[in-house]
Amino acid sequence: MSPSRVLVLNSGSSSVKYQLLDMRDSSRLAVGLVERIGEETSRLKHTPLVTGGGSREWNGPIADHEAALKAVSEELAKDGLGLDSPELAAIGHRVVHGGKSFTEPTVIDDAVLAEIERLIPVAPLHNPANLTGIRTARALRPDLPQVAVFDTAFHTTMPESAARYAIDVKTADEHRIRRYGFHGTSHAYVSRATAELLGKAPEEVNVIVLHLGNGASASAVRGGKCVDTSMGLTPLEGLVMGTRSGDMDPAVIFHLMRVGGMSTDEIDTLLNKKSGLIGLCGDNDMREIRRRVDEGDEEAQLAFDIYIHRLKKYIGAYYAVLGRVDAVAFTAGVGENASPVREAAMTGLEELGLAVDRELNAVRSDEPRLISPAHARVAVAVVPTDEELEIAAQTYALVGQ
């Protein structure tokens, strides 16, 4: 029997998230996280899902990503799932930015690594960490296929009219300035799962996907292909997020420099880490914000209202872009769990055929489900995302070829 396991790695600047899946039935064999890499207080939490045992946790210094992956390999080996297993078919890596170069999952070689490195200026926080994870994994298993699955790839089907910014073309091309979009593996998975929920092929369905977590993005998906998305050159553009401002007049930056005397780095920190919900009310956890709203907190109420107002603007805009909408799908931490967000986002959009059934909306479940009234013109769905499964599936499909 040919190898069927795929190890999915998501390498951050100081963390590694991982899952081991068996693609014969898409089952998870193990999941885990290494965090605070490079610190004395590093932590590894490993959960085997095939042995019936509980989670194992290790605390202590982990110097770098190489040491982290070696520790992960050792934990997997304890369960008979080590990186040296002949059943391991490939390692799939999440890579945040693939630019225009990478439109689909790609087997990693030296040329691919060089191109990912060349894209660091447009993804300075993410691509370096992704590269470190890839290089470490290649050193540990140089004989094994390693596949890069790009957050931006799903959005490369956008027409130029959606991807281009209205600035000087020569300047834009020289500095690779355009709308790339992010959360692509989630948007791909959820748009396809929504079509399945409706009993249709992806090619038959137009979907607005709302990926609402601490980072948040919307996409317009026509017949299985993205035609517009809210994030742009970076993940800063678009919806109101946990700590990011989303859409804003660019002249605010010049104003803060000239009048506020702020540096580029200070403005970067403000817009990416001190804005959005946390900037508006001091909290970026929607559960806490809703608790405060229920207690009559006006600051939290305004933050919630701004969040919903921006969300509705994008729903309306993408309705216009698509022309016909078959479904709106909520996903990610907030989208899957915050029923007040879903209800508020749909309220007032009844003329567009959008509404939620309060009883259905209140149900908590890990399964894809409809929350719109029976016979609604447009389906409203909650579809739990599964980016790791999407990365594993894309990796395995490529290696199988």
Coordinates of N, CA and C in Angstrom, one line a residue, residues 18-131:
Y18 N 1.2 21.9 14.1 CA 1.3 20.7 13.2 C 0.1 19.8 13.4
Q19 N -0.2 19.1 12.3 CA -1.2 18.0 12.3 C -0.7 16.9 11.4
L20 N -0.9 15.6 11.8 CA -0.6 14.5 11.0 C -1.9 13.9 10.6
L21 N -2.2 13.7 9.2 CA -3.4 13.2 8.7 C -3.2 12.0 7.9
D22 N -4.1 11.1 7.9 CA -4.1 9.9 7.0 C -5.1 10.2 5.9
M23 N -4.7 10.4 4.6 CA -5.5 10.9 3.6 C -6.4 9.8 3.0
R24 N -6.2 8.5 3.4 CA -7.2 7.5 3.0 C -8.6 7.8 3.5
D25 N -8.7 8.4 4.7 CA -10.0 8.7 5.2 C -10.1 10.1 5.8
S26 N -9.0 10.9 5.5 CA -8.9 12.3 6.1 C -8.9 12.3 7.6
S27 N -8.5 11.2 8.2 CA -8.5 11.2 9.7 C -7.3 11.9 10.2
R28 N -7.4 12.5 11.4 CA -6.3 13.0 12.1 C -5.6 12.0 13.0
L29 N -4.3 11.9 12.9 CA -3.6 10.9 13.8 C -3.0 11.6 15.0
A30 N -2.6 12.9 14.8 CA -2.0 13.6 15.9 C -2.0 15.1 15.6
V31 N -2.1 15.9 16.6 CA -2.1 17.4 16.5 C -1.2 17.9 17.6
G32 N -0.6 19.1 17.3 CA 0.2 19.7 18.4 C 0.7 21.1 18.1
L33 N 1.3 21.7 19.1 CA 1.8 23.1 19.0 C 3.1 23.2 19.8
V34 N 4.1 23.9 19.2 CA 5.3 24.3 19.9 C 5.2 25.8 19.9
E35 N 5.3 26.4 21.0 CA 5.3 27.9 21.1 C 6.4 28.5 22.0
R36 N 6.6 29.7 21.8 CA 7.7 30.5 22.5 C 9.1 29.9 22.1
I37 N 9.3 29.5 20.9 CA 10.6 29.0 20.4 C 11.6 30.1 20.6
G38 N 12.8 29.7 21.1 CA 13.9 30.7 21.3 C 13.9 31.2 22.7
E39 N 12.9 30.8 23.6 CA 12.8 31.3 24.9 C 13.1 30.2 25.9
E40 N 13.3 30.6 27.1 CA 13.5 29.6 28.2 C 12.2 28.9 28.6
T41 N 11.1 29.5 28.3 CA 9.8 29.0 28.6 C 9.1 28.4 27.5
S42 N 9.8 27.8 26.5 CA 9.2 27.1 25.4 C 8.2 26.0 25.9
R43 N 7.2 25.8 25.1 CA 6.2 24.8 25.4 C 5.8 23.9 24.2
L44 N 5.7 22.6 24.4 CA 5.2 21.7 23.4 C 4.1 21.0 23.9
K45 N 2.9 21.1 23.2 CA 1.7 20.3 23.6 C 1.4 19.3 22.4
H46 N 1.4 18.0 22.7 CA 1.2 17.0 21.6 C 0.0 16.2 22.0
T47 N -0.9 16.0 21.1 CA -2.1 15.1 21.3 C -2.2 14.0 20.3
P48 N -1.9 12.8 20.7 CA -2.1 11.7 19.8 C -3.6 11.3 19.7
L49 N -4.1 11.1 18.5 CA -5.5 10.8 18.4 C -5.8 9.3 18.0
V50 N -4.7 8.5 17.9 CA -4.9 7.1 17.5 C -4.7 6.2 18.7
T51 N -4.0 6.6 19.7 CA -3.6 5.7 20.8 C -4.6 5.7 21.9
G52 N -5.5 6.7 21.9 CA -6.5 6.8 23.1 C -5.9 7.5 24.3
G53 N -4.6 7.8 24.2 CA -4.0 8.5 25.3 C -4.3 10.0 25.3
G54 N -4.0 10.7 26.4 CA -4.3 12.1 26.5 C -3.1 12.9 26.0
S55 N -3.3 14.2 26.1 CA -2.2 15.1 25.6 C -1.0 15.0 26.5
R56 N 0.2 15.3 25.9 CA 1.4 15.3 26.6 C 2.0 16.7 26.4
E57 N 2.5 17.3 27.5 CA 3.1 18.6 27.5 C 4.5 18.6 28.0
W58 N 5.3 19.4 27.3 CA 6.7 19.5 27.7 C 7.1 21.0 27.8
N59 N 7.7 21.4 28.9 CA 8.1 22.8 29.0 C 9.6 22.9 29.3
G60 N 10.2 23.9 28.6 CA 11.7 24.1 28.7 C 12.2 24.8 27.5
P61 N 13.5 25.1 27.5 CA 14.0 25.9 26.3 C 14.1 25.0 25.0
I62 N 13.5 25.6 24.0 CA 13.7 25.1 22.6 C 14.3 26.2 21.8
A63 N 15.6 26.0 21.4 CA 16.4 27.0 20.9 C 15.9 27.6 19.6
D64 N 15.5 26.8 18.6 CA 15.1 27.3 17.3 C 14.2 26.3 16.6
H65 N 13.8 26.6 15.4 CA 12.8 25.7 14.7 C 13.3 24.3 14.4
E66 N 14.7 24.2 14.2 CA 15.2 22.9 14.0 C 15.0 22.0 15.3
A67 N 15.3 22.6 16.4 CA 15.1 21.9 17.7 C 13.6 21.6 17.9
A68 N 12.7 22.5 17.5 CA 11.3 22.3 17.6 C 10.8 21.2 16.8
L69 N 11.2 21.1 15.5 CA 10.8 20.0 14.7 C 11.4 18.7 15.1
K70 N 12.5 18.7 15.7 CA 13.1 17.4 16.2 C 12.3 17.0 17.4
A71 N 11.9 17.9 18.2 CA 11.0 17.6 19.4 C 9.7 17.0 18.9
V72 N 9.1 17.6 17.9 CA 7.9 17.2 17.3 C 8.0 15.7 16.8
S73 N 9.1 15.5 16.1 CA 9.4 14.2 15.5 C 9.5 13.1 16.6
E74 N 10.2 13.5 17.8 CA 10.3 12.6 18.9 C 8.9 12.2 19.5
E75 N 8.1 13.3 19.6 CA 6.7 13.0 20.2 C 5.9 12.1 19.3
L76 N 6.0 12.4 18.0 CA 5.3 11.5 17.0 C 5.8 10.1 17.1
A77 N 7.1 9.9 17.2 CA 7.7 8.6 17.2 C 7.2 7.8 18.4
K78 N 6.9 8.4 19.5 CA 6.4 7.7 20.7 C 5.1 7.0 20.4
D79 N 4.4 7.6 19.5 CA 3.1 7.0 19.1 C 3.2 6.1 17.8
G80 N 4.4 5.9 17.4 CA 4.6 5.1 16.2 C 4.3 5.9 14.9
L81 N 4.4 7.2 15.0 CA 4.1 8.1 13.9 C 5.2 9.0 13.4
G82 N 6.4 8.6 13.7 CA 7.6 9.4 13.5 C 7.8 9.8 12.0
L83 N 8.7 10.8 11.9 CA 9.0 11.4 10.5 C 9.7 10.3 9.7
D84 N 10.3 9.3 10.3 CA 11.0 8.3 9.5 C 10.0 7.2 9.0
S85 N 8.7 7.3 9.3 CA 7.8 6.3 9.0 C 7.6 6.2 7.5
P86 N 7.6 4.9 6.9 CA 7.5 4.7 5.5 C 6.1 5.1 5.0
E87 N 5.1 5.3 6.0 CA 3.8 5.7 5.6 C 3.6 7.2 5.4
L88 N 4.7 7.9 5.7 CA 4.6 9.4 5.5 C 4.8 9.7 4.0
A89 N 3.8 10.3 3.3 CA 3.9 10.5 1.9 C 4.5 11.9 1.6
A90 N 4.3 12.9 2.5 CA 4.8 14.2 2.2 C 4.6 15.1 3.4
I91 N 5.2 16.3 3.4 CA 5.0 17.3 4.3 C 4.4 18.5 3.6
G92 N 3.3 19.0 4.1 CA 2.7 20.2 3.5 C 2.9 21.4 4.4
H93 N 3.4 22.5 3.8 CA 3.7 23.7 4.5 C 2.7 24.8 4.1
R94 N 2.2 25.5 5.2 CA 1.5 26.7 4.9 C 2.5 27.8 4.6
V95 N 2.3 28.5 3.5 CA 3.1 29.6 3.2 C 2.1 30.8 2.9
V96 N 2.3 31.9 3.6 CA 1.3 33.0 3.6 C 1.3 33.7 2.2
H97 N 2.5 34.0 1.7 CA 2.5 34.9 0.5 C 3.2 34.2 -0.7
G98 N 2.4 34.0 -1.7 CA 3.0 33.4 -3.0 C 3.0 34.4 -4.1
G99 N 2.5 35.6 -3.9 CA 2.5 36.6 -4.9 C 1.8 36.2 -6.1
K100 N 2.2 36.6 -7.3 CA 1.6 36.2 -8.6 C 2.2 34.9 -9.1
S101 N 3.3 34.5 -8.5 CA 4.1 33.4 -9.0 C 3.4 32.1 -8.8
F102 N 2.8 31.9 -7.6 CA 2.3 30.6 -7.2 C 0.8 30.6 -7.2
T103 N 0.2 29.9 -8.1 CA -1.3 29.9 -8.2 C -1.8 28.6 -7.8
E104 N -1.0 27.7 -7.4 CA -1.4 26.4 -6.9 C -0.4 25.8 -6.0
P105 N -0.7 24.7 -5.3 CA 0.3 24.0 -4.5 C 1.5 23.6 -5.3
T106 N 2.7 23.7 -4.7 CA 3.9 23.5 -5.5 C 4.9 22.7 -4.7
V107 N 5.5 21.7 -5.4 CA 6.6 20.9 -4.8 C 7.8 21.8 -4.6
I108 N 8.4 21.8 -3.4 CA 9.4 22.8 -3.1 C 10.8 22.3 -3.5
D109 N 11.5 23.1 -4.3 CA 12.9 22.9 -4.6 C 13.6 24.2 -4.3
D110 N 14.9 24.3 -4.7 CA 15.7 25.5 -4.4 C 15.1 26.7 -5.1
A111 N 14.6 26.6 -6.3 CA 14.1 27.7 -7.0 C 12.8 28.2 -6.4
V112 N 12.0 27.3 -5.9 CA 10.7 27.7 -5.1 C 11.1 28.5 -3.9
L113 N 12.1 28.0 -3.1 CA 12.6 28.6 -1.9 C 13.0 30.0 -2.2
A114 N 13.8 30.2 -3.3 CA 14.3 31.5 -3.7 C 13.2 32.5 -4.0
E115 N 12.2 32.0 -4.6 CA 11.0 32.9 -4.9 C 10.3 33.3 -3.7
I116 N 10.0 32.3 -2.8 CA 9.4 32.7 -1.5 C 10.2 33.7 -0.8
E117 N 11.5 33.6 -0.8 CA 12.4 34.5 -0.1 C 12.3 35.9 -0.8
R118 N 12.2 35.9 -2.1 CA 12.1 37.2 -2.9 C 10.8 37.9 -2.5
L119 N 9.8 37.2 -2.0 CA 8.5 37.8 -1.6 C 8.5 38.3 -0.2
I120 N 9.6 38.2 0.5 CA 9.6 38.7 1.9 C 9.2 40.1 2.1
P121 N 9.6 41.1 1.2 CA 9.2 42.5 1.4 C 7.7 42.7 1.4
V122 N 6.9 41.8 0.8 CA 5.4 42.0 0.9 C 4.8 41.1 2.0
A123 N 5.6 40.3 2.7 CA 5.1 39.5 3.8 C 6.3 39.3 4.8
P124 N 6.7 40.5 5.4 CA 7.9 40.4 6.3 C 7.7 39.7 7.6
L125 N 6.5 39.6 8.0 CA 6.2 38.9 9.3 C 6.0 37.4 9.1
H126 N 5.6 37.0 7.9 CA 5.2 35.6 7.7 C 6.1 34.7 6.9
N127 N 6.5 35.2 5.7 CA 7.4 34.4 4.8 C 8.7 33.9 5.5
P128 N 9.4 34.8 6.2 CA 10.6 34.3 6.8 C 10.4 33.1 7.7
A129 N 9.4 33.1 8.5 CA 9.1 32.0 9.4 C 8.7 30.8 8.7
N130 N 7.9 31.0 7.6 CA 7.5 29.8 6.7 C 8.7 29.2 6.1
L131 N 9.7 30.0 5.7 CA 10.9 29.5 5.1 C 11.8 28.7 6.1

